Short mmCIF file of C-alpha atoms in Angstrom, two decimals:
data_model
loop_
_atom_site.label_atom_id
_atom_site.label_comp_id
_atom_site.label_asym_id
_atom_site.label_seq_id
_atom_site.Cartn_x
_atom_site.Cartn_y
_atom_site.Cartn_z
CA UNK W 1 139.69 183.67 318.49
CA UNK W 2 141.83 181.67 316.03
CA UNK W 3 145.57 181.43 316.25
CA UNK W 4 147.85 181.36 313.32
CA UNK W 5 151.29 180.42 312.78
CA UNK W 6 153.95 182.19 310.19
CA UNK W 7 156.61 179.64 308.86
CA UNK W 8 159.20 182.23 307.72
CA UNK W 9 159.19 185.49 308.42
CA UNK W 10 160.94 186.66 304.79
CA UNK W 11 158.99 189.04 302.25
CA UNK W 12 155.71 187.09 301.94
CA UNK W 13 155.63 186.15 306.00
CA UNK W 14 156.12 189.52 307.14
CA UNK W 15 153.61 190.30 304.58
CA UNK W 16 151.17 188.06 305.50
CA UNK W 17 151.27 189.76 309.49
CA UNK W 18 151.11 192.90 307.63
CA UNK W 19 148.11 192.03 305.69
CA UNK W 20 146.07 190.33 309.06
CA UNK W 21 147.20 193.59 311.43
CA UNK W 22 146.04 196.18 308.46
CA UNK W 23 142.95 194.47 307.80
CA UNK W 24 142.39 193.58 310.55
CA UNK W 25 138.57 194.56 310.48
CA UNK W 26 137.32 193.16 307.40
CA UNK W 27 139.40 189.77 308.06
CA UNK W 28 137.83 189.31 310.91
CA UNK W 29 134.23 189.86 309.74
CA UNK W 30 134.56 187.77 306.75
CA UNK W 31 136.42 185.10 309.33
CA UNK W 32 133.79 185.29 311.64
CA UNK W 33 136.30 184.95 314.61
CA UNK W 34 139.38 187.29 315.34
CA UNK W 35 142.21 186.25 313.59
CA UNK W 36 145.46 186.28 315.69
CA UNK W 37 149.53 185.64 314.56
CA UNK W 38 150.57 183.93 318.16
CA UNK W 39 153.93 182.41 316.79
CA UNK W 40 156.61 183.44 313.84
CA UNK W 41 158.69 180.56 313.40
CA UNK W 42 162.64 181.99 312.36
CA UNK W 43 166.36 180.98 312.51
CA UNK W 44 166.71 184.70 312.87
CA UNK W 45 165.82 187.24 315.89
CA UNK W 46 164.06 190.53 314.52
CA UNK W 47 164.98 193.18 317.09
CA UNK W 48 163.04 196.49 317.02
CA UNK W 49 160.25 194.50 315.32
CA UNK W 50 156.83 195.33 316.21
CA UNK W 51 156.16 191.52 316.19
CA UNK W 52 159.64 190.32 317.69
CA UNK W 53 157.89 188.87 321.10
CA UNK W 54 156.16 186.42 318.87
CA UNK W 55 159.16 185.13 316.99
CA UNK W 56 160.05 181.37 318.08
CA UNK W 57 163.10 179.19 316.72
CA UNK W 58 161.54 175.83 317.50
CA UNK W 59 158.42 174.24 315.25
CA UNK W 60 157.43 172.13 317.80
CA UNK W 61 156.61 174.89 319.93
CA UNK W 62 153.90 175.77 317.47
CA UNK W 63 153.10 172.01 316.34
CA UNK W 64 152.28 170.84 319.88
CA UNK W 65 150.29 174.40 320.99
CA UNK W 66 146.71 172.99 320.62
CA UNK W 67 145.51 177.14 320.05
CA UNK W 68 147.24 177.04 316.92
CA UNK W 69 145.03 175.58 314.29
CA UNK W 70 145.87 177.52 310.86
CA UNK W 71 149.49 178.22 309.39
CA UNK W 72 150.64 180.07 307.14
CA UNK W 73 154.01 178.34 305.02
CA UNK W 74 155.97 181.00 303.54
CA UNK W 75 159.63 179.66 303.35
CA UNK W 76 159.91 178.50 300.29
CA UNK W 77 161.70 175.30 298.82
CA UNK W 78 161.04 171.67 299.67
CA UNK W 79 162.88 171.35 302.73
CA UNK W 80 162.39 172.10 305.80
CA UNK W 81 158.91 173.00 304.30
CA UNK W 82 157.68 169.44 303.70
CA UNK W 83 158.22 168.54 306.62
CA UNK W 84 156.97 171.16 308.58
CA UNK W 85 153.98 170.53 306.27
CA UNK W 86 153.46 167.16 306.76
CA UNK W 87 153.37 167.57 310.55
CA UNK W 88 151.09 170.09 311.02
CA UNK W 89 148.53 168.86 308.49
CA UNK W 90 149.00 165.45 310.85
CA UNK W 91 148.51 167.47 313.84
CA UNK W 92 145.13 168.51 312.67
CA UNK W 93 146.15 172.04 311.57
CA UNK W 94 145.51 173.45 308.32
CA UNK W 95 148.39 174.45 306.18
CA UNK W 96 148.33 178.01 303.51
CA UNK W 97 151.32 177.87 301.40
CA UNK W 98 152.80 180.48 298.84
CA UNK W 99 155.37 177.86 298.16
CA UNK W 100 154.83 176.75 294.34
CA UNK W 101 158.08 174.61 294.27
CA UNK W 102 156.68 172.75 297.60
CA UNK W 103 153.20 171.98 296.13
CA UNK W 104 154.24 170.87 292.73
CA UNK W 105 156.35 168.16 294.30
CA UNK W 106 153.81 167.19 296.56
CA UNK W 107 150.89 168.92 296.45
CA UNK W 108 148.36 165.71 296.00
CA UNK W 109 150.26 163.99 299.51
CA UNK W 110 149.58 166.72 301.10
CA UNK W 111 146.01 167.55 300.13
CA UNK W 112 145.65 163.77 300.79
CA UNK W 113 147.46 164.17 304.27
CA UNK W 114 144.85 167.31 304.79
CA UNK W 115 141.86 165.20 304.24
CA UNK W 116 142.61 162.01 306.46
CA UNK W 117 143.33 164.55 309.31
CA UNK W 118 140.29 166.93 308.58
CA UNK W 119 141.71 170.04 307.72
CA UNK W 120 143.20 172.00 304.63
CA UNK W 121 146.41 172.16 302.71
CA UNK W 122 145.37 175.37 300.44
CA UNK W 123 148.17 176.81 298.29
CA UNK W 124 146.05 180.14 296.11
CA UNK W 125 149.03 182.33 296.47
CA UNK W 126 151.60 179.59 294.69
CA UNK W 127 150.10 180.29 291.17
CA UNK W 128 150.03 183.75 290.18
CA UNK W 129 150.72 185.57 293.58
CA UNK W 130 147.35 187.98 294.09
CA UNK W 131 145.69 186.31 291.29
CA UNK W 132 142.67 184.49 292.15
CA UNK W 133 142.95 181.38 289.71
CA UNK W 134 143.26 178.27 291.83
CA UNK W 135 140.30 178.74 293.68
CA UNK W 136 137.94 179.35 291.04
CA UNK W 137 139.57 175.95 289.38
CA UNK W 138 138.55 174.25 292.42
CA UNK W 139 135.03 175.71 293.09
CA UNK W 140 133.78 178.13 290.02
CA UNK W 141 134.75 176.42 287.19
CA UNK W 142 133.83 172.50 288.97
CA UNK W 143 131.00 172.26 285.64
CA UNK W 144 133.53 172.28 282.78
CA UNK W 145 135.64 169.97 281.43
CA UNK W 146 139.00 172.49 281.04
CA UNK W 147 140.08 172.27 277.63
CA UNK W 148 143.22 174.75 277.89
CA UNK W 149 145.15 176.75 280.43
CA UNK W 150 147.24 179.19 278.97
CA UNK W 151 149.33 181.52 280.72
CA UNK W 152 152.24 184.26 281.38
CA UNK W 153 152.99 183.27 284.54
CA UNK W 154 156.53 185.02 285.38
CA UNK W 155 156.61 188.22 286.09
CA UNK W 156 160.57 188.63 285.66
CA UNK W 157 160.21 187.42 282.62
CA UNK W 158 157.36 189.41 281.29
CA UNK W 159 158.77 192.60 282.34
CA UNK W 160 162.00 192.04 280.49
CA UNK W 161 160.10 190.59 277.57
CA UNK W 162 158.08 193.80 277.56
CA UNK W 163 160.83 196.58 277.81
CA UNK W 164 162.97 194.37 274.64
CA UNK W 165 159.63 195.31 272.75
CA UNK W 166 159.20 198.64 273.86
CA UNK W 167 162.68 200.14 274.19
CA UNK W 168 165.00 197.95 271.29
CA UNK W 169 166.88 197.03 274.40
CA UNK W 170 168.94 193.68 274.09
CA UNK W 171 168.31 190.70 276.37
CA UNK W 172 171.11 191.05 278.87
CA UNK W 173 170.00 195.16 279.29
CA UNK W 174 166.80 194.41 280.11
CA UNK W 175 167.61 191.97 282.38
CA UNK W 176 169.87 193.95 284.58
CA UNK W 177 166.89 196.32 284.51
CA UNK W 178 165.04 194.40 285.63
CA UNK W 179 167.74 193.04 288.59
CA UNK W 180 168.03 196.79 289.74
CA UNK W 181 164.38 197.65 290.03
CA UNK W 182 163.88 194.37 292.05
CA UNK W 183 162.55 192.35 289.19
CA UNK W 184 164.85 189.51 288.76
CA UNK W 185 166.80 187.86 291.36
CA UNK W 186 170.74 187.85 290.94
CA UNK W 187 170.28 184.47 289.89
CA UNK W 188 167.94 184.82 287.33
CA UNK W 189 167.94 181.30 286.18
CA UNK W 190 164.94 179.66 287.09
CA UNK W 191 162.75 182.75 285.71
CA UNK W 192 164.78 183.40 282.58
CA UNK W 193 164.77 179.81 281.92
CA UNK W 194 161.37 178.88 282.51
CA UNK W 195 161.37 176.82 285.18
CA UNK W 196 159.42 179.01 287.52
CA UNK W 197 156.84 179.07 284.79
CA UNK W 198 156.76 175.12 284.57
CA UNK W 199 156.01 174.51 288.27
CA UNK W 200 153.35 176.63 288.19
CA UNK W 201 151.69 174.89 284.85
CA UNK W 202 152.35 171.93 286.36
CA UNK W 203 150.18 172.87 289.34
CA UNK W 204 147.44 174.52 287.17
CA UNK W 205 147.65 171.18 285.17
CA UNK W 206 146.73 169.10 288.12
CA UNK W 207 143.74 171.10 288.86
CA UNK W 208 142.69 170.60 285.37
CA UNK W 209 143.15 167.02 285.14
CA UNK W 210 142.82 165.92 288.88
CA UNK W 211 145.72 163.62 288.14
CA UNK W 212 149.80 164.99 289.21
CA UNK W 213 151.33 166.80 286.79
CA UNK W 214 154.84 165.90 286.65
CA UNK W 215 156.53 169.30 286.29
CA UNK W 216 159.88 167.38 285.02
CA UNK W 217 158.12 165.85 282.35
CA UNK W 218 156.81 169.39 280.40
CA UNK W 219 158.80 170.71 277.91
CA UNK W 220 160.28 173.82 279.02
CA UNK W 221 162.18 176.76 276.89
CA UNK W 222 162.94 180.28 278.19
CA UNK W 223 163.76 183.81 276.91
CA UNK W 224 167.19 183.42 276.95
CA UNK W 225 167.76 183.10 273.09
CA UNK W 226 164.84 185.98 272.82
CA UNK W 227 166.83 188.61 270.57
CA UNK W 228 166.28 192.48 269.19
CA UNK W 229 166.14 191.35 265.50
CA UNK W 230 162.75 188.57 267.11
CA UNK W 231 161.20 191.68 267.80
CA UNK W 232 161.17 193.55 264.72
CA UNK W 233 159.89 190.77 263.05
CA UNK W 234 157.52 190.35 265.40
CA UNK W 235 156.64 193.97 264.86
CA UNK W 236 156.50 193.26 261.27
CA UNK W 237 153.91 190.63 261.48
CA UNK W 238 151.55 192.65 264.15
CA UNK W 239 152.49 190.32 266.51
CA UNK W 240 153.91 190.04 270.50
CA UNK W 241 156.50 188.11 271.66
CA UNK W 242 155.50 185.95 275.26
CA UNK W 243 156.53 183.61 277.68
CA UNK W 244 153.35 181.09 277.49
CA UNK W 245 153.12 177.72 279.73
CA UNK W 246 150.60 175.72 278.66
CA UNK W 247 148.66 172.66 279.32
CA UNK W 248 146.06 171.63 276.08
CA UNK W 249 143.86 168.52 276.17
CA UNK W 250 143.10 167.55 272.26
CA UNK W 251 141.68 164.21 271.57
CA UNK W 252 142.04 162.87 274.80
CA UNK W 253 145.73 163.74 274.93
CA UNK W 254 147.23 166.36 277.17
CA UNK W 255 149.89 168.59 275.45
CA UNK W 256 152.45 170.69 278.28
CA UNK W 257 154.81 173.19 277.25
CA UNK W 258 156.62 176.60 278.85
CA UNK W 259 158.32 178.29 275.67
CA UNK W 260 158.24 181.88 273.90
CA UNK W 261 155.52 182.57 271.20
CA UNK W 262 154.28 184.65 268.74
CA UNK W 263 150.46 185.84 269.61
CA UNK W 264 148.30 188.24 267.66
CA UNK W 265 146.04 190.73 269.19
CA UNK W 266 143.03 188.29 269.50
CA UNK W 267 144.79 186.82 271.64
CA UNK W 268 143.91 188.59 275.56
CA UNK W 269 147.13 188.08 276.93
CA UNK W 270 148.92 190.02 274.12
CA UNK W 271 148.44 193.28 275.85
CA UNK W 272 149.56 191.77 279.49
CA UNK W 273 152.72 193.57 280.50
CA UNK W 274 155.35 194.41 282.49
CA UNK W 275 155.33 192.78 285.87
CA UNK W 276 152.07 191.48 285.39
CA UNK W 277 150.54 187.91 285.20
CA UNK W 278 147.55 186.72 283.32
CA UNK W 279 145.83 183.30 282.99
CA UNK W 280 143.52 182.12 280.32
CA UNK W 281 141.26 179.54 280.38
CA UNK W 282 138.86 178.09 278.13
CA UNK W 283 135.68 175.26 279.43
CA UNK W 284 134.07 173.17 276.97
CA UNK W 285 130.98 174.63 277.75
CA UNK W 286 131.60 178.39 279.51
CA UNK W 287 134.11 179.06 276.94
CA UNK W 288 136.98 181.82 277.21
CA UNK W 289 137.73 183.34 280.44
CA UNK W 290 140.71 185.36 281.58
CA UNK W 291 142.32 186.35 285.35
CA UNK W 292 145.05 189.13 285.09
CA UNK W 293 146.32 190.82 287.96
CA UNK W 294 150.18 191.30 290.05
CA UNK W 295 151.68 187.62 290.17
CA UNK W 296 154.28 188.34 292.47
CA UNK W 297 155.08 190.79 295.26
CA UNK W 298 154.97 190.94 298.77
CA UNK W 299 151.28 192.22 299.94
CA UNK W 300 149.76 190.84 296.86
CA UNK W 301 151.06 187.01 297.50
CA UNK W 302 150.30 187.97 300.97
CA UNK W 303 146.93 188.48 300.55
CA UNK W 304 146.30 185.28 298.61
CA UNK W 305 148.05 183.81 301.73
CA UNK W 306 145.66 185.25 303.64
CA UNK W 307 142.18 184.39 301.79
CA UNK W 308 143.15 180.80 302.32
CA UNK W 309 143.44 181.68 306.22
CA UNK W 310 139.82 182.93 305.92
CA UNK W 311 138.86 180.18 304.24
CA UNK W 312 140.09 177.83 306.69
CA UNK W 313 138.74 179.57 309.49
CA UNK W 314 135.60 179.34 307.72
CA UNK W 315 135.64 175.50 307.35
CA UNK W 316 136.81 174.78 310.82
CA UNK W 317 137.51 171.03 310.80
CA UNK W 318 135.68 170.45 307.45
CA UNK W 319 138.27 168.87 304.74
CA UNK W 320 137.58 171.88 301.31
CA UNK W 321 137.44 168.93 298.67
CA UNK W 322 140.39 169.35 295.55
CA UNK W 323 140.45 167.19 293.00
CA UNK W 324 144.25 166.48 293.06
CA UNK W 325 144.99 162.98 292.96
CA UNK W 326 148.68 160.96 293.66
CA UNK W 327 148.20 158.95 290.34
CA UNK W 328 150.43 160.55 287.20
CA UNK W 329 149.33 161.89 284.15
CA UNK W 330 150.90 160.75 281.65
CA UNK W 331 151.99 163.81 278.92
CA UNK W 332 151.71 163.27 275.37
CA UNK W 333 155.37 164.11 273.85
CA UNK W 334 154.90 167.79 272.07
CA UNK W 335 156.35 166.10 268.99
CA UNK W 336 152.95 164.64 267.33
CA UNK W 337 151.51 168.21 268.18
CA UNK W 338 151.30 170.44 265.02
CA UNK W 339 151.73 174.18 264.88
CA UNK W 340 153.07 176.83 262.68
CA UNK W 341 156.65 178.27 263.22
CA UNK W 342 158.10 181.51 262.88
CA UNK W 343 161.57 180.71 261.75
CA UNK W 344 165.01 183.47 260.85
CA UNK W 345 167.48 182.43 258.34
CA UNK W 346 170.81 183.55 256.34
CA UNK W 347 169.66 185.25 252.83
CA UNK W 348 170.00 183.00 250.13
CA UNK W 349 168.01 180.18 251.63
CA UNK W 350 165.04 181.13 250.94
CA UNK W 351 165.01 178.63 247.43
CA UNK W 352 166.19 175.39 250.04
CA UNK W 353 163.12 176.64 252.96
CA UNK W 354 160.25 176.04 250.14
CA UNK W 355 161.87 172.81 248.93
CA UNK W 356 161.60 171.68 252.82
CA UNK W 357 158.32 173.60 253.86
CA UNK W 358 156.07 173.89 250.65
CA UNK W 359 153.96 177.45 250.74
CA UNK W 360 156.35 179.85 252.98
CA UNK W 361 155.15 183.11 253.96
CA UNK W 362 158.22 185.69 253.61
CA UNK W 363 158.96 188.08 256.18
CA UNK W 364 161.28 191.19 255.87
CA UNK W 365 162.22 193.36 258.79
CA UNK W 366 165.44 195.04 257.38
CA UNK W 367 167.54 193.05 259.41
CA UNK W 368 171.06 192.46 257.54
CA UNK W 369 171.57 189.24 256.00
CA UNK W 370 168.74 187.19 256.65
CA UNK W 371 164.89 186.82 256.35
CA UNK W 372 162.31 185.29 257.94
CA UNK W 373 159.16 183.20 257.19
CA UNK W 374 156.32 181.65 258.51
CA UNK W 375 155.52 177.64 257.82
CA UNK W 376 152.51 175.90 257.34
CA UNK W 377 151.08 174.01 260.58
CA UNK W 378 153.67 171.26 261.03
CA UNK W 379 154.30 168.31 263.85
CA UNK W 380 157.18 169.72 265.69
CA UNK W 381 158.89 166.20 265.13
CA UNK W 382 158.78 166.72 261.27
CA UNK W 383 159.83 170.72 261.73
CA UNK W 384 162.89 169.67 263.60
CA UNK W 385 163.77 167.43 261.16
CA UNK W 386 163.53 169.80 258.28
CA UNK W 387 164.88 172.83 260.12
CA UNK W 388 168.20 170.44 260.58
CA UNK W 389 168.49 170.19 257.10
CA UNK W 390 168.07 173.76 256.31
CA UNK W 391 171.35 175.83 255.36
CA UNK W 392 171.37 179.13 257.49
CA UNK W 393 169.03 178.80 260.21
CA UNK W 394 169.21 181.10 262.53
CA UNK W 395 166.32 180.71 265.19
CA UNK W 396 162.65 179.92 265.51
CA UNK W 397 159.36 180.84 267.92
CA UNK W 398 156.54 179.22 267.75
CA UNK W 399 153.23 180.49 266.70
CA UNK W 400 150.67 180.24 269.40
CA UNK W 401 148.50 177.51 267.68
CA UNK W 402 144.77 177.73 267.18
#
């Protein structure tokens, strides 16, 4: 029989003893040994829990049990996490994580810390919550040479994204939606803003280029400037309004960026919706491939949490290799990269936008006062510069680039 350990007993921890006690069965036989939750590690007490008798407050009743040899990190944030972390990988126990803001900080220290000690620091459920995506990185994609990672990777922001499009709903509505059905946090910041989105690039990144990707050093817009009138231009043009995070190599330069854009319907992830998360991949060699699926939620992050378990119990005391070394990659700034832009301003400026841009494609949504037009591919340096000059800008998206 194999022990586990739950660090946190919130919505993914309780999940994960959901997940082991419902499926119990198949775990098991995939496992090849009974899978067990001996300890939950808590500040709080859980009366009238079926699982209360296991709850402990102290980690080093866990760290220094020598039954326990897989757990399961579901607190969130760096500390006490890293810590924890750091300890039990030390102690010879493998470490799961759903903690995305934990493993983009350190993630290559503590795969490194998992392989001197021979066991695993595996983190599936921090990118994309149910989504299978890191492990095929790390073991079905090992042939290619990733070439892009494209993704909508937020499912708060999606969702809110979606219903704007859908119902003609204004930014703030959709977000308080979204905050009622259980969507969005009360502080939506670091969804509406992009950040979650840029941690969990940055960890995809890493995986792509077995270097760290800084997650400080992408740069990172969010939907907070997303308005009504965006979206019937957006109609206009046959095109969808997302939340994309990115990571391109071109040249031998790596590209990073978390920022709406404007994609068309050959693009897969234009019909990805709602709550839902979808990454897209392309190999030099393999070409396009897509993962879609819930990326958030408590049985579906769960379960991610979960297949790692297996796979640890699996390996035993054999190191799973990752390709995640400490050495940064260094970004290439996104201002040599060239796109076109989608771009709203005043009526009357239309004469001043060709002097600046050259061959403008108009755009006309009936929205009062203003128009809207479409530039040739241009370094985002040199669009900056020209958009500063011109007299009644309003806004601009990017167009998702070729």
């Amino acid at each position: 029989m194999i022990s586990i350990a739950v660090f946190g007993y919130g919505t993914v921890g309780s999940g994960v003893v959901e997940v082991i006690e419902k499926n119990r069965e198949v775990i098991d036989k995939r496992a090849g040994e009974e899978i067990r939750v001996k300890y939950i590690l808590d500040l709080r007490d859980f009366p009238g829990d079926p699982y209360a008798d296991r709850v402990v407050h102290d980690v080093n009743v866990i760290l220094q049990d020598p039954e326990v040899s897989i757990i399961c990190e579901t607190m969130g944030g760096n500390e006490p996490a890293f810590t924890y972390s750091m300890q039990a990988l030390k102690a010879g126990k493998s470490v799961c994580t759903s903690n995305k803001e934990l493993v983009a900080n350190h993630g290559a220290e503590l795969i490194r810390t998992a392989r001197e000690n021979r066991c695993n620091y595996l983190f599936e459920a921090s990118v994309g919550g149910g989504i299978p995506i890191i492990r095929p990185l790390n073991v079905a994609l090992t042939a290619e040479k990733i070439e892009l990672i494209s993704g909508i990777l937020n499912g708060t922001t999606n969702y809110i994204l979606t219903h704007m499009a859908e119902d003609g709903s204004s930014f703030e509505e959709s977000l308080k939606e979204a905050q009622e059905k259980g969507y969005a946090e009360r502080n939506p910041e670091a969804d509406v803003e992009g950040y979650d989105a840029c941690r969990k690039i940055a960890i995809l990144a890493s995986l792509m280029t077995g270097k760290t990707v800084c997650y400080e050093e992408i740069h990172t817009e969010g939907i907070t400037k997303i308005t009504h009138e965006d979206f019937l231009y957006a109609e206009k043009m046959n095109l969808f309004i997302k939340l994309l995070a990115r990571i391109r190599e071109q040249d031998g330069k790596y590209y990073a960026i978390v920022a709406p854009f404007l994609i068309g319907e050959k693009n897969p992830l234009h019909s990805v919706n709602d709550v839902f998360n979808a990454i897209f991949i392309r190999g030099n060699t393999l070409g396009d491939s897509m993962y879609y699926g819930r990326g958030a939620g408590k049985l579906p992050t769960a379960s991610a949490v979960v297949s790692d378990v297996i796979d640890c119990a699996k390996h035993g005391h054999t190191h799973i290799v990752c390709l995640w070394e400490e050495e940064k990659l260094p970004l290439s700034s996104i201002d040599g990269f060239s796109r076109r832009f989608f771009v709203r301003a005043a009526e009357g400026s239309e004469e001043a936008a060709r002097e600046l841009f050259g061959e403008i494609e108009r755009i006309d949504a009936g929205a009062a006062g203003e128009f809207g037009f479409v530039t040739p591919a241009i370094s985002e340096k040199e669009f900056a510069e020209k958009c500063a000059a011109l007299p009644g800008f309003i806004s601009r998206i990017r167009l998702e680039e070729a």
